[in-house]
Short mmCIF file of C-alpha atoms in Angstrom, two decimals:
data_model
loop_
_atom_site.label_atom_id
_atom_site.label_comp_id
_atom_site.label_asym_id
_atom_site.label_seq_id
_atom_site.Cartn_x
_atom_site.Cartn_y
_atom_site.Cartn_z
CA UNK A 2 -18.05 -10.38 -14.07
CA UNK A 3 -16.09 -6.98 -13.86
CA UNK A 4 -14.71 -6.85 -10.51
CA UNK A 5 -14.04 -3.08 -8.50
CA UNK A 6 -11.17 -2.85 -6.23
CA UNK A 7 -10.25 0.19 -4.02
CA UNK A 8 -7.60 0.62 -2.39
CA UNK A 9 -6.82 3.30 0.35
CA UNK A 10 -3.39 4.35 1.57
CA UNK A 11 -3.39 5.00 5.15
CA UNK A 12 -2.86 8.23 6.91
CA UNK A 13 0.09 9.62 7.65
CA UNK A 14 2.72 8.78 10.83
CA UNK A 15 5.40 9.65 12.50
CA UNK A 16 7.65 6.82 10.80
CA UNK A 17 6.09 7.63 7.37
CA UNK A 18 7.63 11.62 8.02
CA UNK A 19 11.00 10.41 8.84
CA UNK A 20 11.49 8.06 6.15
CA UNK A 21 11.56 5.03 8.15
CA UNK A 22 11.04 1.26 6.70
CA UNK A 23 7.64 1.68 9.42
CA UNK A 24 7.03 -2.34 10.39
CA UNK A 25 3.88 -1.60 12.51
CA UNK A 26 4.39 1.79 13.31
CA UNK A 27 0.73 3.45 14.53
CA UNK A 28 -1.14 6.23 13.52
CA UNK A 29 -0.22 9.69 15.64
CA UNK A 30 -2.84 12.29 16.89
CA UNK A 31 -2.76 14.14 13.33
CA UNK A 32 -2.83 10.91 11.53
CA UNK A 33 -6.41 10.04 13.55
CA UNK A 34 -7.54 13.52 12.69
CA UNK A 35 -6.71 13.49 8.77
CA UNK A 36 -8.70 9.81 8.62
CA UNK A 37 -11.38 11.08 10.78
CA UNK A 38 -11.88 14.13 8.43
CA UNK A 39 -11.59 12.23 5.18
CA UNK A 40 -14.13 9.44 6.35
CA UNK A 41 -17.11 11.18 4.11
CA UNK A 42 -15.22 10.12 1.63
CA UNK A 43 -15.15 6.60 1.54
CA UNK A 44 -16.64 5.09 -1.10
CA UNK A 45 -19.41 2.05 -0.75
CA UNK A 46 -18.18 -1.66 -0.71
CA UNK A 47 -19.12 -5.51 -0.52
CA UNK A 48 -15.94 -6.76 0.74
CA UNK A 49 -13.84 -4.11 2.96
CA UNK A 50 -10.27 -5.40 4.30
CA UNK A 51 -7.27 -3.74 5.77
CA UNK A 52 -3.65 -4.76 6.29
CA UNK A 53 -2.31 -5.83 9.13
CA UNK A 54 -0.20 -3.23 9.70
CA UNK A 55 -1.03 -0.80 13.13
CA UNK A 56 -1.26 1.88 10.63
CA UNK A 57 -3.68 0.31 8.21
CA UNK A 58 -6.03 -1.08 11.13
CA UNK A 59 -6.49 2.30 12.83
CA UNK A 60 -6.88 4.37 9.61
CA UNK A 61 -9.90 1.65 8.71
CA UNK A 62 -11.08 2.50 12.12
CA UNK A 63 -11.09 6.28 11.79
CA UNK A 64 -12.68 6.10 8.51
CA UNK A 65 -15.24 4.44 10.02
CA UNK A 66 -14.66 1.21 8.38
CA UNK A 67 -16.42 -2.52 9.58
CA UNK A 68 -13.24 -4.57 8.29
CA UNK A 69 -11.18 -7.49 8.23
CA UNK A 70 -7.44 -7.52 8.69
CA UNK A 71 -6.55 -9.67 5.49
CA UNK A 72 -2.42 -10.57 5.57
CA UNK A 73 -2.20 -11.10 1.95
CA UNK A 74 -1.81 -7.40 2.40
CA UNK A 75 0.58 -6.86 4.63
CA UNK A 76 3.35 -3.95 4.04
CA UNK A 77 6.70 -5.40 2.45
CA UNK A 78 8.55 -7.37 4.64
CA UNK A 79 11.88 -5.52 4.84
CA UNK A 80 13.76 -8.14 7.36
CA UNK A 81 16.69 -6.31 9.67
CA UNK A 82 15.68 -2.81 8.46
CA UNK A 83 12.30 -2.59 9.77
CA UNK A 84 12.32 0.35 11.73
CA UNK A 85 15.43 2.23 10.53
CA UNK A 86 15.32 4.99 8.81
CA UNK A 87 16.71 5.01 5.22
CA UNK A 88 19.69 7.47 6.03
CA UNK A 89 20.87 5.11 9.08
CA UNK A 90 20.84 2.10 6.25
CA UNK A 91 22.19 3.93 3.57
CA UNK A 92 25.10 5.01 5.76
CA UNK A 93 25.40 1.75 7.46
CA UNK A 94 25.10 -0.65 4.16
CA UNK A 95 25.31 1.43 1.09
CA UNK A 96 26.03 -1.28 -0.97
CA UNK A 97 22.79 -3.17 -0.04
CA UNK A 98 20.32 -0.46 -0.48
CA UNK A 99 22.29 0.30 -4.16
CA UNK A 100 21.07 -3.22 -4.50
CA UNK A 101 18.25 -2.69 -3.08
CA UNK A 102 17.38 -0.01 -5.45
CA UNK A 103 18.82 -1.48 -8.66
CA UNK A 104 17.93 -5.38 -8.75
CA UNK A 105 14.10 -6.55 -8.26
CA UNK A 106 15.08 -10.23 -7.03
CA UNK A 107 17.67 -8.59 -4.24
CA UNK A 108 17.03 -8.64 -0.43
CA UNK A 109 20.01 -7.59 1.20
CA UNK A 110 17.43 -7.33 4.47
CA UNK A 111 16.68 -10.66 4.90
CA UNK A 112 13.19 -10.42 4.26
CA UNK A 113 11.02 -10.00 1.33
CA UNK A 114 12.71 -8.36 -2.35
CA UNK A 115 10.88 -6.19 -4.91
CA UNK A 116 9.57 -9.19 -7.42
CA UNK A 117 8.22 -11.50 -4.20
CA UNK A 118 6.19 -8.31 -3.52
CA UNK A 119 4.71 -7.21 -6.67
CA UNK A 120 3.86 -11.14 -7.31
CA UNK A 121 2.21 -11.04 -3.47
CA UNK A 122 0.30 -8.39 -4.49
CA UNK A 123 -0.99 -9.49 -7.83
CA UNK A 124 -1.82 -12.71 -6.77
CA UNK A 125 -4.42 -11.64 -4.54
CA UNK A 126 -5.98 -9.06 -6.87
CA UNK A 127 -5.88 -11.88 -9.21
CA UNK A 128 -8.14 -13.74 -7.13
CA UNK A 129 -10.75 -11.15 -6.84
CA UNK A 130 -11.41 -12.39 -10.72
CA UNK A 131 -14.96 -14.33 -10.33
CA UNK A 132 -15.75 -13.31 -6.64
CA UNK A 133 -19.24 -12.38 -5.85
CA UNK A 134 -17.73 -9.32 -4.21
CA UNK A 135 -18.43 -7.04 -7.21
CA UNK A 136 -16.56 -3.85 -5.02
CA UNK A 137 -13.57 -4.17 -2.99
CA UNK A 138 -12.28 -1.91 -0.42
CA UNK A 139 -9.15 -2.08 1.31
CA UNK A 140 -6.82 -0.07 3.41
CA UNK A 141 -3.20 -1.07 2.53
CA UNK A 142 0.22 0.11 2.71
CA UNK A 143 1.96 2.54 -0.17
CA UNK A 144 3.86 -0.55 -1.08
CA UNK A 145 1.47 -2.64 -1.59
CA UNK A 146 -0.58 0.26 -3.69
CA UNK A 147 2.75 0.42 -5.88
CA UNK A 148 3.10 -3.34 -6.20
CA UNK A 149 -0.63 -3.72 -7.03
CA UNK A 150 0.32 -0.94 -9.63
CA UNK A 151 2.90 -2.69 -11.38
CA UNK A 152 1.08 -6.12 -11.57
CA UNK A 153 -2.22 -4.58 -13.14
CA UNK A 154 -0.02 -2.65 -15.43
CA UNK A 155 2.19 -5.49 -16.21
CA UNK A 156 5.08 -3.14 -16.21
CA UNK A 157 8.72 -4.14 -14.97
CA UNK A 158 9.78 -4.17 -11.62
CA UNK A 159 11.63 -1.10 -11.57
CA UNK A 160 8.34 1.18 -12.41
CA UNK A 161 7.25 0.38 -8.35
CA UNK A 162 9.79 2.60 -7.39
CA UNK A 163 8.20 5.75 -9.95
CA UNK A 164 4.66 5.73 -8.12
CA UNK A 165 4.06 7.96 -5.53
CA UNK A 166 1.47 7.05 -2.95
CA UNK A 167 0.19 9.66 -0.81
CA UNK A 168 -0.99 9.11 3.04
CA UNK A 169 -5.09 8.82 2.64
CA UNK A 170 -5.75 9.06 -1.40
CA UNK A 171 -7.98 6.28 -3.51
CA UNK A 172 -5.95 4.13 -6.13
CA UNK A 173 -9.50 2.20 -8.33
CA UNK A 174 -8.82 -0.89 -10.29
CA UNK A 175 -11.69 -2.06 -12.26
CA UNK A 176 -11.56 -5.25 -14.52
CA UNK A 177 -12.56 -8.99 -15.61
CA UNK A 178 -10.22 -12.31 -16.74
CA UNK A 179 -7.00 -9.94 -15.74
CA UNK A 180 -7.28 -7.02 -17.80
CA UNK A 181 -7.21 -4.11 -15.34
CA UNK A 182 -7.77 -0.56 -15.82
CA UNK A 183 -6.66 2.29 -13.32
CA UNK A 184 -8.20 5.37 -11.67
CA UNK A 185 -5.02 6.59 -9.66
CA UNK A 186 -4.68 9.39 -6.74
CA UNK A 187 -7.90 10.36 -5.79
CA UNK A 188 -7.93 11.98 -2.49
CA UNK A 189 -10.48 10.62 0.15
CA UNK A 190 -11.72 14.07 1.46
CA UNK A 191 -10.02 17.93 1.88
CA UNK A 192 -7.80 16.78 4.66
CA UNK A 193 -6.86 19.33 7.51
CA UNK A 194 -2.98 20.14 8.16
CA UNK A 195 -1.80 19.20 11.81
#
């Protein structure tokens, strides 16, 4: 049975504008007003999740979504750097985010690396294979869009970090026995400034 995921990026935040590693970082006034907007947009589903994440929960909420947090999704766990921005790190420990940056299987943060992630992620689209939920919807984090990427793709590791994910756009998997195809970028609704 050919299996339909969807997965929506949340809107946009304050943390997500300053280049911060977010953690749980909410929605802000124009965040609530770009999901609100872009709600018409949402496509139909059997199975609609979220990810934990503040952000993730209140974008489902302002698109007008009925679902269920699900923390198989949950944003990459970056350890000690959650909530610093990515100039305080990169002054602070340049040599970690170089490895960071370079090595899939380091975590100079303490918490999760690169390959734990993209495995995370594949694993549960993975186990959508032979659900009766023929269309999935979920709200997740960039990172997880980008991890979710490289699994369906089966491209290296390093490829997460050449996706861009932007705040409130559709990424469409479609496929059966874990042969995925892609529909990438699709933006929810025309989504007002401010």
């Amino acid at each position: 049975m050919t299996v339909r995921v969807m997965l929506i990026s949340p809107a946009m935040n304050a943390a997500l504008r300053e280049a911060r590693f977010a953690g749980d970082a909410p929605l802000d006034d124009s965040g609530l007003r770009q999901a609100r907007a872009a709600a018409q947009g949402v496509p139909a589903a059997d199975l609609i999740l979220h990810g934990p994440s503040g952000r993730c929960t209140l974008t489902a909420g302002a698109l007008g979504l009925r679902s269920a947090a699900d923390h198989a999704l949950g944003d990459w766990e970056l350890g000690r750097w959650t909530g610093a921005r990515l100039d305080e790190v990169s002054a602070s420990e340049p040599e970690g985010v170089a490895a960071w940056l370079a090595d899939p299987s380091a975590a100079p943060h303490g918490g999760e690396s690169l390959l734990d992630l993209c495995v995370r992620a594949g694993a549960w689209l993975d186990s959508l294979h032979g659900s009766d939920d023929g269309r999935v919807l979920a709200v997740v984090e960039p990172a997880v869009v980008r991890a979710a990427l490289v699994h369906a793709l089966a491209l290296p590791p390093q490829a997460f970090w050449r996706f861009d994910v932007a705040p409130l756009t559709l990424t469409e998997f479609s496929g059966r026995s874990g042969r995925w195809n892609l529909r990438c970028g699709r933006p929810l609704a025309a989504v007002p400034v401010g």
